[in-house]
Coordinates of N, CA and C in Angstrom, one line a residue:
X1 N 112.8 117.4 69.9 CA 112.0 116.3 70.4 C 112.3 115.9 71.8
X2 N 113.7 115.9 72.1 CA 114.1 115.6 73.5 C 113.7 116.7 74.5
X3 N 113.7 117.9 74.0 CA 113.3 119.0 74.9 C 111.8 118.9 75.2
X4 N 111.0 118.5 74.2 CA 109.5 118.3 74.5 C 109.3 117.2 75.5
X5 N 110.0 116.1 75.3 CA 109.9 115.0 76.3 C 110.3 115.4 77.7
X6 N 111.4 116.2 77.8 CA 111.8 116.6 79.1 C 110.8 117.5 79.7
X7 N 110.2 118.4 78.9 CA 109.1 119.3 79.5 C 107.9 118.5 79.9
X8 N 107.6 117.5 79.1 CA 106.5 116.6 79.5 C 106.8 115.9 80.8
X9 N 108.0 115.4 81.0 CA 108.4 114.7 82.2 C 108.4 115.6 83.4
X10 N 108.8 116.8 83.2 CA 108.8 117.8 84.3 C 107.3 118.1 84.7
X11 N 106.4 118.2 83.7 CA 105.0 118.4 84.0 C 104.4 117.2 84.7
X12 N 104.8 116.0 84.3 CA 104.4 114.8 85.1 C 104.9 114.8 86.5
X13 N 106.1 115.2 86.7 CA 106.7 115.2 88.1 C 106.0 116.3 88.9
X14 N 105.8 117.5 88.3 CA 105.1 118.5 89.1 C 103.7 118.1 89.4
X15 N 103.0 117.5 88.5 CA 101.6 117.1 88.8 C 101.6 116.0 89.8
X16 N 102.5 115.1 89.8 CA 102.6 114.0 90.8 C 102.9 114.6 92.2
X17 N 103.8 115.6 92.2 CA 104.1 116.2 93.5 C 102.9 117.0 94.0
X18 N 102.2 117.7 93.2 CA 101.0 118.4 93.6 C 99.9 117.4 94.1
X19 N 99.8 116.3 93.4 CA 98.8 115.3 93.8 C 99.2 114.8 95.2
X20 N 100.5 114.5 95.4 CA 100.9 114.1 96.8 C 100.6 115.1 97.8
X21 N 100.8 116.4 97.5 CA 100.5 117.4 98.5 C 99.0 117.5 98.8
X22 N 98.2 117.3 97.7 CA 96.7 117.3 97.9 C 96.3 116.1 98.8
X23 N 96.9 115.0 98.6 CA 96.5 113.8 99.5 C 97.0 114.1 100.9
X24 N 98.1 114.7 101.1 CA 98.6 115.0 102.5 C 97.6 116.0 103.1
X25 N 97.3 117.0 102.4 CA 96.3 118.0 102.9 C 95.0 117.5 103.2
X26 N 94.5 116.6 102.4 CA 93.2 116.0 102.6 C 93.2 115.1 103.9
X27 N 94.2 114.4 104.0 CA 94.3 113.5 105.2 C 94.4 114.3 106.5
X28 N 95.2 115.3 106.5 CA 95.4 116.1 107.7 C 94.2 117.0 108.0
X29 N 93.7 117.7 107.0 CA 92.6 118.7 107.3 C 91.2 118.0 107.4
X30 N 90.9 117.1 106.6 CA 89.6 116.5 106.6 C 89.4 115.3 107.5
X31 N 90.4 114.4 107.4 CA 90.3 113.2 108.2 C 90.9 113.3 109.6
X32 N 92.0 114.1 109.6 CA 92.7 114.4 110.9 C 93.4 113.4 111.6
X33 N 93.9 112.4 110.9 CA 94.7 111.3 111.5 C 95.7 110.8 110.6
X34 N 96.5 109.9 111.0 CA 97.6 109.3 110.2 C 97.0 108.1 109.4
X35 N 96.8 108.3 108.2 CA 96.2 107.2 107.4 C 96.9 107.0 106.1
X36 N 96.2 106.3 105.2 CA 96.8 105.9 103.9 C 97.0 107.1 103.0
X37 N 96.1 108.1 103.0 CA 96.3 109.2 102.1 C 97.6 109.9 102.4
X38 N 97.9 110.1 103.7 CA 99.2 110.7 104.1 C 100.3 109.8 103.6
X39 N 100.2 108.5 103.8 CA 101.3 107.6 103.4 C 101.5 107.7 101.9
X40 N 100.5 107.6 101.1 CA 100.6 107.7 99.6 C 101.0 109.1 99.2
X41 N 100.6 110.1 99.8 CA 101.0 111.5 99.5 C 102.4 111.7 99.7
X42 N 103.0 111.3 100.9 CA 104.4 111.5 101.1 C 105.2 110.7 100.2
X43 N 104.7 109.5 99.9 CA 105.5 108.6 98.9 C 105.5 109.3 97.5
X44 N 104.4 109.8 97.1 CA 104.3 110.5 95.8 C 105.2 111.7 95.7
X45 N 105.2 112.5 96.8 CA 106.1 113.7 96.8 C 107.6 113.3 96.8
X46 N 107.9 112.3 97.6 CA 109.4 112.0 97.6 C 109.8 111.2 96.3
X47 N 108.9 110.5 95.7 CA 109.2 109.8 94.4 C 109.5 110.9 93.4
X48 N 108.6 111.9 93.3 CA 108.8 113.0 92.3 C 110.1 113.8 92.6
X49 N 110.3 114.1 93.8 CA 111.5 114.8 94.2 C 112.8 114.0 93.8
X50 N 112.8 112.7 94.1 CA 113.9 111.8 93.7 C 114.1 111.8 92.2
X51 N 113.1 111.6 91.4 CA 113.2 111.6 90.0 C 113.7 113.0 89.5
X52 N 113.2 114.1 90.1 CA 113.6 115.4 89.6 C 115.1 115.6 89.9
X53 N 115.6 115.3 91.1 CA 117.0 115.5 91.5 C 117.9 114.6 90.7
X54 N 117.4 113.4 90.3 CA 118.3 112.6 89.5 C 118.4 113.0 88.0
X55 N 117.4 113.8 87.6 CA 117.3 114.3 86.2 C 118.1 115.6 86.0
X56 N 118.1 116.4 87.0 CA 118.6 117.8 86.9 C 120.1 117.6 86.7
X57 N 120.7 118.3 85.7 CA 122.1 118.1 85.4 C 123.0 118.9 86.4
X58 N 122.5 119.9 86.9 CA 123.4 120.7 87.8 C 123.4 120.3 89.2
X59 N 122.6 119.3 89.6 CA 122.6 118.7 90.9 C 123.3 117.4 90.8
X60 N 124.5 117.3 91.4 CA 125.3 116.0 91.3 C 125.3 115.3 92.7
X61 N 124.3 114.6 93.0 CA 124.2 113.8 94.2 C 124.3 112.4 93.8
X62 N 125.2 111.6 94.4 CA 125.3 110.2 94.1 C 124.0 109.5 94.3
X63 N 123.5 108.8 93.3 CA 122.2 108.1 93.5 C 122.3 107.0 94.6
X64 N 123.5 106.4 94.8 CA 123.6 105.5 95.9 C 123.5 106.1 97.2
X65 N 123.6 107.4 97.3 CA 123.5 108.1 98.6 C 122.1 108.8 98.7
X66 N 121.6 109.3 97.6 CA 120.3 110.0 97.6 C 119.1 109.0 97.8
X67 N 119.1 107.9 97.2 CA 117.9 107.0 97.3 C 117.8 106.5 98.7
X68 N 118.8 105.9 99.3 CA 118.6 105.5 100.7 C 118.3 106.6 101.7
X69 N 118.9 107.8 101.4 CA 118.5 109.0 102.3 C 117.1 109.3 102.2
X70 N 116.5 109.3 101.0 CA 115.1 109.6 100.8 C 114.2 108.5 101.4
X71 N 114.7 107.2 101.4 CA 114.0 106.2 102.1 C 113.8 106.5 103.5
X72 N 114.9 106.9 104.2 CA 114.8 107.3 105.6 C 114.0 108.5 105.9
X73 N 114.0 109.5 105.0 CA 113.1 110.6 105.1 C 111.7 110.2 105.0
X74 N 111.4 109.3 104.1 CA 110.0 108.9 103.9 C 109.5 108.2 105.2
X75 N 110.3 107.3 105.8 CA 109.9 106.6 107.0 C 109.8 107.6 108.1
X76 N 110.7 108.5 108.2 CA 110.6 109.5 109.3 C 109.5 110.4 109.3
X77 N 109.0 110.8 108.0 CA 107.9 111.7 107.9 C 106.6 111.0 108.3
X78 N 106.5 109.7 108.4 CA 105.3 109.0 108.7 C 104.8 109.3 110.2
X79 N 105.7 109.8 111.0 CA 105.4 110.1 112.4 C 104.9 111.5 112.6
X80 N 105.0 112.4 111.6 CA 104.5 113.8 111.8 C 103.1 113.9 112.1
X81 N 102.1 113.1 111.6 CA 100.7 113.3 112.1 C 100.5 113.1 113.5
X82 N 101.4 112.5 114.3 CA 101.2 112.4 115.7 C 101.3 113.8 116.4
X83 N 101.8 114.8 115.7 CA 101.8 116.1 116.2 C 100.4 116.7 116.3
X84 N 99.4 116.2 115.6 CA 98.1 116.7 115.6 C 97.3 116.2 116.8
X85 N 97.8 115.2 117.5 CA 97.1 114.7 118.7 C 97.3 115.6 119.9
X86 N 96.4 115.5 120.8 CA 96.5 116.4 122.0 C 97.7 116.0 122.9
X87 N 98.2 116.9 123.7 CA 99.3 116.6 124.6 C 98.9 115.6 125.6
X88 N 99.8 114.8 126.0 CA 99.6 113.8 127.1 C 98.5 112.8 126.8
X89 N 98.3 112.5 125.5 CA 97.2 111.6 125.1 C 97.8 110.2 125.3
X90 N 96.8 109.3 125.6 CA 97.2 107.9 125.7 C 97.0 107.2 124.4
X91 N 98.0 106.7 123.8 CA 97.9 106.1 122.4 C 98.5 104.7 122.4
X92 N 98.0 103.9 121.5 CA 98.5 102.6 121.2 C 98.6 102.5 119.7
X93 N 99.8 102.9 119.2 CA 100.0 102.9 117.7 C 100.4 101.6 117.1
X94 N 99.7 100.5 117.4 CA 100.0 99.2 116.9 C 100.0 99.1 115.4
X95 N 98.9 99.6 114.8 CA 98.8 99.6 113.3 C 99.9 100.5 112.7
X96 N 100.2 101.6 113.2 CA 101.2 102.5 112.7 C 102.6 101.8 112.7
X97 N 102.9 101.2 113.9 CA 104.2 100.5 114.0 C 104.3 99.4 113.0
X98 N 103.2 98.6 112.9 CA 103.3 97.5 111.9 C 103.5 97.9 110.5
X99 N 102.7 98.9 110.1 CA 102.8 99.4 108.7 C 104.2 100.0 108.5
X100 N 104.6 100.8 109.4 CA 105.9 101.5 109.2 C 107.1 100.6 109.2
X101 N 107.0 99.6 110.1 CA 108.1 98.6 110.1 C 108.1 97.7 108.8
X102 N 106.9 97.4 108.3 CA 106.9 96.6 107.1 C 107.4 97.5 105.9
X103 N 107.0 98.7 105.9 CA 107.6 99.6 104.9 C 109.1 99.8 105.0
X104 N 109.5 99.9 106.2 CA 111.0 100.0 106.5 C 111.7 98.8 106.1
X105 N 111.1 97.6 106.3 CA 111.8 96.3 105.9 C 111.8 96.3 104.4
X106 N 110.8 96.6 103.7 CA 110.8 96.6 102.2 C 111.8 97.6 101.7
X107 N 111.8 98.8 102.3 CA 112.8 99.8 101.8 C 114.2 99.4 102.1
X108 N 114.5 98.7 103.2 CA 115.8 98.2 103.4 C 116.2 97.2 102.4
X109 N 115.3 96.2 102.1 CA 115.7 95.2 101.1 C 115.9 95.9 99.7
X110 N 114.9 96.7 99.3 CA 115.0 97.4 98.0 C 116.3 98.3 97.9
X111 N 116.6 99.0 99.0 CA 117.7 99.9 99.0 C 119.0 99.1 99.0
X112 N 119.1 97.9 99.6 CA 120.3 97.1 99.6 C 120.5 96.6 98.2
X113 N 119.5 96.2 97.5 CA 119.6 95.7 96.1 C 120.1 96.9 95.2
X114 N 119.5 98.0 95.4 CA 119.9 99.2 94.6 C 121.3 99.6 94.8
X115 N 121.8 99.7 96.1 CA 123.1 100.1 96.4 C 124.2 99.1 95.9
X116 N 123.9 97.8 96.1 CA 124.8 96.8 95.7 C 125.0 96.8 94.2
X117 N 123.9 97.1 93.4 CA 123.9 97.1 92.0 C 124.8 98.3 91.5
X118 N 124.8 99.4 92.3 CA 125.5 100.6 91.9 C 127.0 100.6 92.3
X119 N 127.4 99.5 92.9 CA 128.8 99.5 93.4 C 129.8 99.8 92.3
X120 N 129.7 99.1 91.2 CA 130.7 99.2 90.2 C 130.7 100.5 89.4
X121 N 129.5 101.0 89.3 CA 129.3 102.3 88.5 C 129.5 103.5 89.3
X122 N 129.6 103.4 90.6 CA 129.7 104.6 91.5 C 131.2 105.0 91.5
X123 N 131.5 106.3 91.1 CA 132.9 106.7 91.1 C 133.4 107.0 92.5
X124 N 132.5 107.5 93.4 CA 132.9 107.9 94.7 C 132.5 106.7 95.7
X125 N 133.5 105.9 96.1 CA 133.2 104.8 96.9 C 132.8 105.2 98.4
X126 N 133.3 106.4 98.8 CA 132.9 106.9 100.1 C 131.4 107.2 100.2
X127 N 130.9 107.8 99.1 CA 129.4 108.1 99.0 C 128.6 106.8 99.0
X128 N 129.2 105.8 98.3 CA 128.5 104.5 98.2 C 128.5 103.8 99.6
X129 N 129.6 103.9 100.3 CA 129.6 103.3 101.7 C 128.6 104.0 102.6
X130 N 128.5 105.4 102.5 CA 127.5 106.1 103.4 C 126.1 105.7 103.0
X131 N 125.9 105.5 101.6 CA 124.6 105.0 101.2 C 124.3 103.6 101.7
X132 N 125.3 102.8 101.8 CA 125.1 101.4 102.3 C 124.8 101.5 103.8
X133 N 125.3 102.4 104.5 CA 125.0 102.6 105.9 C 123.5 103.1 106.1
X134 N 123.1 104.1 105.2 CA 121.8 104.6 105.2 C 120.7 103.5 104.9
X135 N 121.1 102.5 104.1 CA 120.2 101.4 103.7 C 119.6 100.7 105.0
X136 N 120.4 100.5 106.0 CA 120.0 99.8 107.2 C 119.3 100.6 108.2
X137 N 119.0 101.9 107.9 CA 118.4 102.8 108.9 C 116.9 103.0 108.9
X138 N 116.1 102.5 107.9 CA 114.7 102.9 107.9 C 113.9 102.4 109.1
X139 N 114.2 101.2 109.6 CA 113.4 100.7 110.8 C 113.8 101.5 112.0
X140 N 115.2 101.7 112.3 CA 115.5 102.5 113.5 C 115.0 104.0 113.3
X141 N 115.0 104.5 112.1 CA 114.4 105.8 111.9 C 113.0 105.9 112.3
X142 N 112.2 104.9 111.9 CA 110.8 104.8 112.2 C 110.6 104.8 113.7
X143 N 111.3 104.0 114.4 CA 111.1 103.9 115.9 C 111.6 105.2 116.6
X144 N 112.7 105.7 116.1 CA 113.2 107.0 116.7 C 112.3 108.1 116.4
X145 N 111.6 108.2 115.3 CA 110.7 109.2 115.0 C 109.5 109.1 115.9
X146 N 109.0 107.9 116.2 CA 107.9 107.7 117.2 C 108.3 108.2 118.5
X147 N 109.5 107.8 119.0 CA 110.0 108.2 120.3 C 110.2 109.7 120.4
X148 N 110.6 110.3 119.3 CA 110.7 111.8 119.2 C 109.4 112.4 119.4
X149 N 108.3 111.9 118.8 CA 107.0 112.5 118.9 C 106.5 112.3 120.4
X150 N 106.9 111.1 121.0 CA 106.5 110.9 122.4 C 107.2 111.9 123.3
X151 N 108.4 112.2 123.0 CA 109.1 113.2 123.8 C 108.6 114.6 123.6
X152 N 108.2 114.9 122.4 CA 107.7 116.3 122.1 C 106.3 116.5 122.7
X153 N 105.4 115.6 122.4 CA 104.0 115.7 122.8 C 103.7 115.2 124.2
X154 N 104.6 114.4 124.8 CA 104.3 113.8 126.1 C 103.3 112.7 126.1
X155 N 103.2 111.9 125.0 CA 102.3 110.8 124.9 C 102.6 109.7 126.0
X156 N 101.6 109.0 126.3 CA 101.8 107.8 127.1 C 101.5 106.6 126.2
X157 N 102.5 105.8 125.9 CA 102.3 104.6 125.0 C 101.8 103.5 125.9
X158 N 100.6 103.0 125.5 CA 99.9 101.9 126.2 C 100.5 100.6 125.6
X159 N 100.5 99.6 126.5 CA 101.1 98.3 126.0 C 100.1 97.6 125.1

C-alpha cells in the first residue's frame, strides 16, 4: 500500500512539474513576455522539485538549507524573460519589480518561520545557519538578477 501511494505521489510530482514546464513554454513562446504563466510555471516546477528532493531517501540535503535556497532560485528565475527583449531596449519594469519584491518579502517571512521552526530538529547547526542567511536574500537576489540582465542585454532603465 505504501509503495502504491509513493508511486502516486511521484506521478503527481511529475505531472505538476510537466504542467509548470508547459506554462513556462506557453508564456515564452506564445505571449513572449514576463507574465503570470511564467511565474506560476516556475513556482510549480520548483515546488515539485522541492517535494521530490525532500522525499528521496538517498538525497540528504538539510530542509532548512534547501527550502531557502529554492526560494532564492525562484526569485532569481523571474528575471530570465528579460533575455527575450532586444538589446539596448528602454524598459520600465515597475510591475515586475513590485511583484518580485512582494514575492521576495513573502518568501522571506515564510522562510524565516520555516527555518526557526527547524532549529531544534536540525542536527547540523551550520547548515541551519547558512539556511538562515539564505532566508534574508530573496529581495537582494531579485534586484541583483535585474541588474545582471541590464548588464547582459544593455538595457536602459527608465525612471
